[in-house]
Coordinates of C-alpha atoms in Angstrom, one line a residue:
X1 CA -96.6 238.0 -261.1
X2 CA -96.5 241.5 -259.6
X3 CA -93.6 243.6 -260.3
X4 CA -93.1 247.6 -259.8
X5 CA -92.5 250.3 -262.0
X6 CA -89.1 252.0 -261.5
X7 CA -86.6 254.5 -263.0
X8 CA -83.0 255.1 -262.5
X9 CA -80.4 258.2 -263.8
X10 CA -78.0 257.4 -265.9
X11 CA -76.2 260.4 -267.2
X12 CA -79.1 263.0 -267.3
X13 CA -81.1 261.2 -268.8
X14 CA -83.8 258.7 -266.7
X15 CA -84.2 254.6 -267.6
X16 CA -87.2 252.8 -266.9
X17 CA -87.3 249.6 -265.6
X18 CA -89.4 246.8 -263.9
X19 CA -88.5 244.8 -260.7
X20 CA -89.5 242.0 -260.7
X21 CA -89.3 240.4 -256.6
X22 CA -88.1 237.8 -255.7
X23 CA -89.8 235.0 -253.7
X24 CA -89.2 233.5 -250.9
X25 CA -87.5 235.4 -248.3
X26 CA -83.9 237.3 -247.0
X27 CA -81.8 239.6 -249.3
X28 CA -82.6 238.5 -252.6
X29 CA -79.7 238.2 -255.8
X30 CA -81.0 240.0 -258.3
X31 CA -80.7 239.3 -262.4
X32 CA -79.7 242.6 -264.5
X33 CA -81.4 242.2 -267.6
X34 CA -81.8 244.0 -271.2
X35 CA -82.2 243.7 -274.9
X36 CA -79.8 245.2 -277.1
X37 CA -79.2 247.5 -279.7
X38 CA -83.4 248.3 -280.1
X39 CA -84.7 246.2 -278.0
X40 CA -86.7 246.8 -275.5
X41 CA -88.3 245.4 -272.2
X42 CA -91.6 244.6 -273.5
X43 CA -90.0 242.4 -276.0
X44 CA -89.9 238.8 -274.6
X45 CA -87.9 239.2 -271.6
X46 CA -90.5 239.6 -269.0
X47 CA -91.1 235.4 -269.3
X48 CA -87.6 235.1 -268.4
X49 CA -87.4 238.0 -265.8
X50 CA -90.6 235.6 -264.3
X51 CA -89.3 232.1 -264.1
X52 CA -86.1 234.0 -262.2
X53 CA -88.5 235.5 -259.8
X54 CA -90.5 232.5 -258.8
X55 CA -87.4 230.5 -258.0
X56 CA -86.3 233.4 -255.8
X57 CA -83.9 235.6 -258.0
X58 CA -85.2 239.2 -258.5
X59 CA -84.9 240.6 -261.7
X60 CA -84.6 244.4 -262.5
X61 CA -85.1 244.6 -266.3
X62 CA -84.8 248.1 -268.0
X63 CA -84.9 250.1 -271.5
X64 CA -81.4 251.7 -272.6
X65 CA -81.7 255.6 -273.4
X66 CA -83.1 256.4 -276.4
X67 CA -85.6 252.9 -276.5
X68 CA -88.6 252.0 -275.1
X69 CA -90.3 254.0 -272.4
X70 CA -86.3 255.8 -271.4
X71 CA -85.7 259.1 -271.5
X72 CA -82.5 260.5 -274.0
X73 CA -82.4 261.3 -278.1
X74 CA -84.4 258.3 -279.6
X75 CA -83.2 256.0 -281.6
X76 CA -79.5 256.5 -280.4
X77 CA -77.5 253.6 -280.3
X78 CA -73.9 253.8 -279.1
X79 CA -71.8 250.9 -277.7
X80 CA -70.3 252.7 -274.9
X81 CA -73.5 254.5 -274.1
X82 CA -75.6 251.3 -273.3
X83 CA -72.6 250.1 -271.5
X84 CA -73.1 253.3 -269.1
X85 CA -77.0 252.3 -268.9
X86 CA -76.0 249.0 -267.9
X87 CA -73.1 250.3 -264.8
X88 CA -76.2 252.6 -263.5
X89 CA -78.6 249.5 -263.5
X90 CA -76.3 247.8 -262.0
X91 CA -75.5 250.3 -259.2
X92 CA -79.8 250.8 -258.7
X93 CA -80.0 247.0 -258.3
X94 CA -77.4 246.8 -255.7
X95 CA -79.1 250.2 -254.1
X96 CA -82.9 248.4 -253.9
X97 CA -84.4 247.1 -250.7
X98 CA -84.4 243.7 -250.1
X99 CA -81.3 242.7 -252.6
X100 CA -78.2 241.9 -251.6
X101 CA -75.6 243.4 -253.2
X102 CA -73.1 240.6 -253.9
X103 CA -75.3 238.5 -255.4
X104 CA -76.1 240.6 -259.0
X105 CA -75.9 238.7 -262.2
X106 CA -76.0 240.1 -265.4
X107 CA -78.6 239.0 -268.3
X108 CA -78.2 240.0 -271.6
X109 CA -80.1 238.9 -275.2
X110 CA -78.5 239.0 -278.5
X111 CA -76.5 242.3 -278.7
X112 CA -77.3 242.5 -274.7
X113 CA -75.4 239.5 -274.3
X114 CA -72.5 241.3 -275.8
X115 CA -73.3 244.0 -273.5
X116 CA -74.0 241.9 -270.0
X117 CA -70.7 239.9 -270.8
X118 CA -68.5 243.6 -270.7
X119 CA -70.8 244.7 -267.9
X120 CA -69.3 241.8 -265.6
X121 CA -65.8 242.6 -266.8
X122 CA -66.3 246.2 -265.6
X123 CA -67.1 245.4 -262.4
X124 CA -65.8 242.3 -260.6
X125 CA -68.4 242.5 -257.7
X126 CA -70.4 240.9 -260.6
X127 CA -71.1 237.4 -259.6
X128 CA -72.0 235.6 -262.3
X129 CA -72.9 236.8 -266.6
X130 CA -75.3 235.3 -269.0
X131 CA -75.2 235.7 -272.5
X132 CA -77.7 234.6 -274.5
X133 CA -78.0 234.0 -278.4
X134 CA -75.1 236.6 -278.0
X135 CA -73.1 239.2 -280.7
X136 CA -69.6 239.2 -279.2
X137 CA -67.7 240.0 -282.5
X138 CA -68.7 242.5 -284.7
X139 CA -68.4 242.4 -287.9
X140 CA -67.5 238.5 -287.9
X141 CA -70.5 237.1 -286.5
X142 CA -72.8 239.2 -288.6
X143 CA -74.4 238.4 -292.3
X144 CA -72.2 238.9 -294.9
X145 CA -74.7 241.1 -297.2
X146 CA -74.3 242.2 -300.9
X147 CA -71.4 244.6 -301.6
X148 CA -74.9 247.5 -302.8
X149 CA -76.4 246.2 -299.3
X150 CA -73.0 246.6 -297.1
X151 CA -72.4 250.0 -299.0
X152 CA -75.1 251.4 -298.4
X153 CA -74.9 250.7 -294.9
X154 CA -72.0 252.9 -294.7
X155 CA -73.1 255.7 -296.4
X156 CA -75.6 256.1 -294.2
X157 CA -73.3 256.0 -291.5
X158 CA -71.2 258.6 -292.7
X159 CA -73.8 260.8 -293.7
X160 CA -75.2 260.0 -290.0
X161 CA -78.7 258.7 -290.8
X162 CA -80.9 256.4 -288.9
X163 CA -81.4 252.6 -290.7
X164 CA -84.4 249.9 -289.8
X165 CA -83.2 247.9 -287.2
X166 CA -83.9 244.7 -289.0
X167 CA -85.2 244.6 -292.6
X168 CA -84.5 241.6 -295.7
X169 CA -81.5 240.6 -296.8
X170 CA -81.6 242.3 -299.7
X171 CA -82.2 245.8 -298.0
X172 CA -79.7 248.3 -295.4
X173 CA -80.7 247.1 -292.1
X174 CA -78.8 246.7 -289.2
X175 CA -80.1 243.2 -288.8
X176 CA -80.7 241.6 -292.3
X177 CA -79.9 237.8 -292.3
X178 CA -82.3 235.6 -294.1
X179 CA -85.6 235.1 -291.5
X180 CA -84.4 238.0 -289.2
X181 CA -87.0 240.3 -289.9
X182 CA -89.6 238.0 -289.7
X183 CA -88.1 236.5 -286.2
X184 CA -88.1 240.1 -284.2
X185 CA -91.2 241.0 -285.2
X186 CA -92.7 237.9 -284.5
X187 CA -91.3 238.7 -280.3
X188 CA -92.0 241.8 -280.3
X189 CA -96.1 240.6 -282.0
X190 CA -95.9 238.4 -278.6
X191 CA -94.4 241.1 -276.3
X192 CA -96.6 243.3 -274.1
X193 CA -97.9 246.2 -276.3
X194 CA -94.3 246.7 -277.4
X195 CA -92.6 250.4 -278.2
X196 CA -90.0 249.4 -280.5
X197 CA -89.5 251.2 -283.6
X198 CA -87.6 250.4 -286.5
X199 CA -84.9 253.0 -286.4
X200 CA -81.7 253.3 -284.8
X201 CA -78.9 255.8 -285.5
X202 CA -75.8 253.9 -287.3
X203 CA -72.9 256.5 -287.2
X204 CA -71.4 253.9 -284.5
X205 CA -70.6 251.4 -287.4
X206 CA -67.5 254.0 -288.5
X207 CA -66.1 254.3 -284.9
X208 CA -64.2 251.1 -282.9
X209 CA -65.9 247.5 -283.8
X210 CA -67.7 246.2 -281.3
X211 CA -66.2 243.2 -279.6
X212 CA -67.0 242.5 -275.9
X213 CA -65.2 239.6 -276.5
X214 CA -61.8 240.4 -275.6
X215 CA -63.4 240.5 -272.1
X216 CA -64.0 236.6 -271.9
X217 CA -60.4 235.4 -271.7
X218 CA -59.9 236.9 -268.2
X219 CA -63.7 237.2 -267.2
X220 CA -63.6 236.9 -262.8
X221 CA -66.8 235.2 -262.5
X222 CA -69.0 232.4 -264.4
X223 CA -70.1 232.9 -267.5
X224 CA -72.9 231.1 -269.2
X225 CA -73.2 231.2 -272.7
X226 CA -76.4 230.2 -274.8
X227 CA -75.8 229.5 -278.0
X228 CA -78.7 228.9 -281.3
X229 CA -76.5 226.4 -282.9
X230 CA -78.4 227.7 -286.2
X231 CA -78.3 231.1 -285.6
X232 CA -78.1 233.0 -288.7
X233 CA -77.7 236.5 -286.9
X234 CA -75.5 236.0 -284.9
X235 CA -73.0 233.2 -286.2
X236 CA -72.1 231.1 -283.1
X237 CA -68.6 230.2 -283.8
X238 CA -67.1 232.7 -282.1
X239 CA -69.6 233.1 -279.1
X240 CA -68.6 229.1 -278.7
X241 CA -65.0 229.7 -279.0
X242 CA -64.9 232.7 -276.2
X243 CA -67.2 230.7 -274.2
X244 CA -64.6 228.0 -273.9
X245 CA -61.7 230.6 -273.0
X246 CA -63.2 232.0 -270.5
X247 CA -61.8 230.6 -267.0
X248 CA -65.3 229.9 -265.5
X249 CA -67.8 229.4 -269.0
X250 CA -70.2 227.5 -269.5
X251 CA -71.4 227.3 -273.0
X252 CA -74.5 225.0 -273.6
X253 CA -75.9 225.1 -277.1
X254 CA -79.2 224.1 -279.0
X255 CA -79.2 221.9 -281.8
X256 CA -81.7 223.4 -284.8
X257 CA -82.2 226.6 -283.3
X258 CA -82.1 230.4 -284.7
X259 CA -81.9 233.9 -283.3
X260 CA -84.9 234.8 -282.6
X261 CA -86.6 231.3 -281.8
X262 CA -85.7 231.8 -277.8
X263 CA -87.7 233.9 -276.6
X264 CA -91.5 231.2 -276.9
X265 CA -92.0 227.6 -276.9
X266 CA -89.8 224.5 -276.1
X267 CA -86.5 226.3 -277.1
X268 CA -87.6 229.2 -274.4
X269 CA -88.1 226.8 -271.9
X270 CA -84.8 224.5 -272.4
X271 CA -82.9 227.7 -271.9
X272 CA -84.9 228.9 -268.8
X273 CA -83.9 225.3 -267.4
X274 CA -80.6 226.0 -268.0
X275 CA -80.5 229.3 -267.2
X276 CA -81.9 228.8 -263.8
X277 CA -79.8 225.8 -263.1
X278 CA -76.5 228.2 -263.8
X279 CA -78.5 230.7 -261.7
X280 CA -78.8 228.2 -258.2
X281 CA -75.1 227.0 -258.8
X282 CA -73.5 230.4 -258.9
X283 CA -75.9 232.8 -257.1
X284 CA -77.5 230.7 -254.2
X285 CA -76.1 230.4 -250.8
X286 CA -73.0 232.9 -251.4

């Protein structure tokens, strides 16, 4: 499928993006999409975007500042900084020719799922949101590492050091759940010439906890939450509870599915089918 290389400004830097044009005529709805933490648009977001575009929903897939092909300080992760990028991406999507600015949805995976919720909650014009295997409530959802590993992570944060984004359970890393490193590296290997680096800042761990879940109970728009029942990276319980609290929440759970299973194979097909059905209900004909 054809796509267009674009960029937009967030703060003083530029974010790299792909636009997948929607099939069909007339102003189209658009899905604004991103990973979270250190993930990039090349890491298996394209197959989702292609399916959305073929069904009549344009897709804008972007890299946060500091990651992928975007500008800014390399490997700098701060939750509020990523939300600034989301706001800039949504505004940019609305400005594009052929896009209906009243029919914008957010889509995020993993920590991007939390960002998709927070970005929608902060913009009353967003029409729908999708959170896929989401981190919504840290540290409640995170794998509980040993005291030794946890202490090493917090020491790195206190010293302003970078950590691996993924590692083994006995290693200080931001994701060190069993099978997490292998799962993510398989996603990267199946991506498109990935620019991902296993390095991310850690000082943000000393700040306010990452809790987009606080937006769930008052979210104004339909929200689809796709949860792997066997997720060892982002524990499913808080996401399930949040979806049930949301006024317009829709919950889909997938038995036996772990965090990184959703990017390929039958698990991917099951999620995409549910996501397309949701987008047709919430964005078509508005």
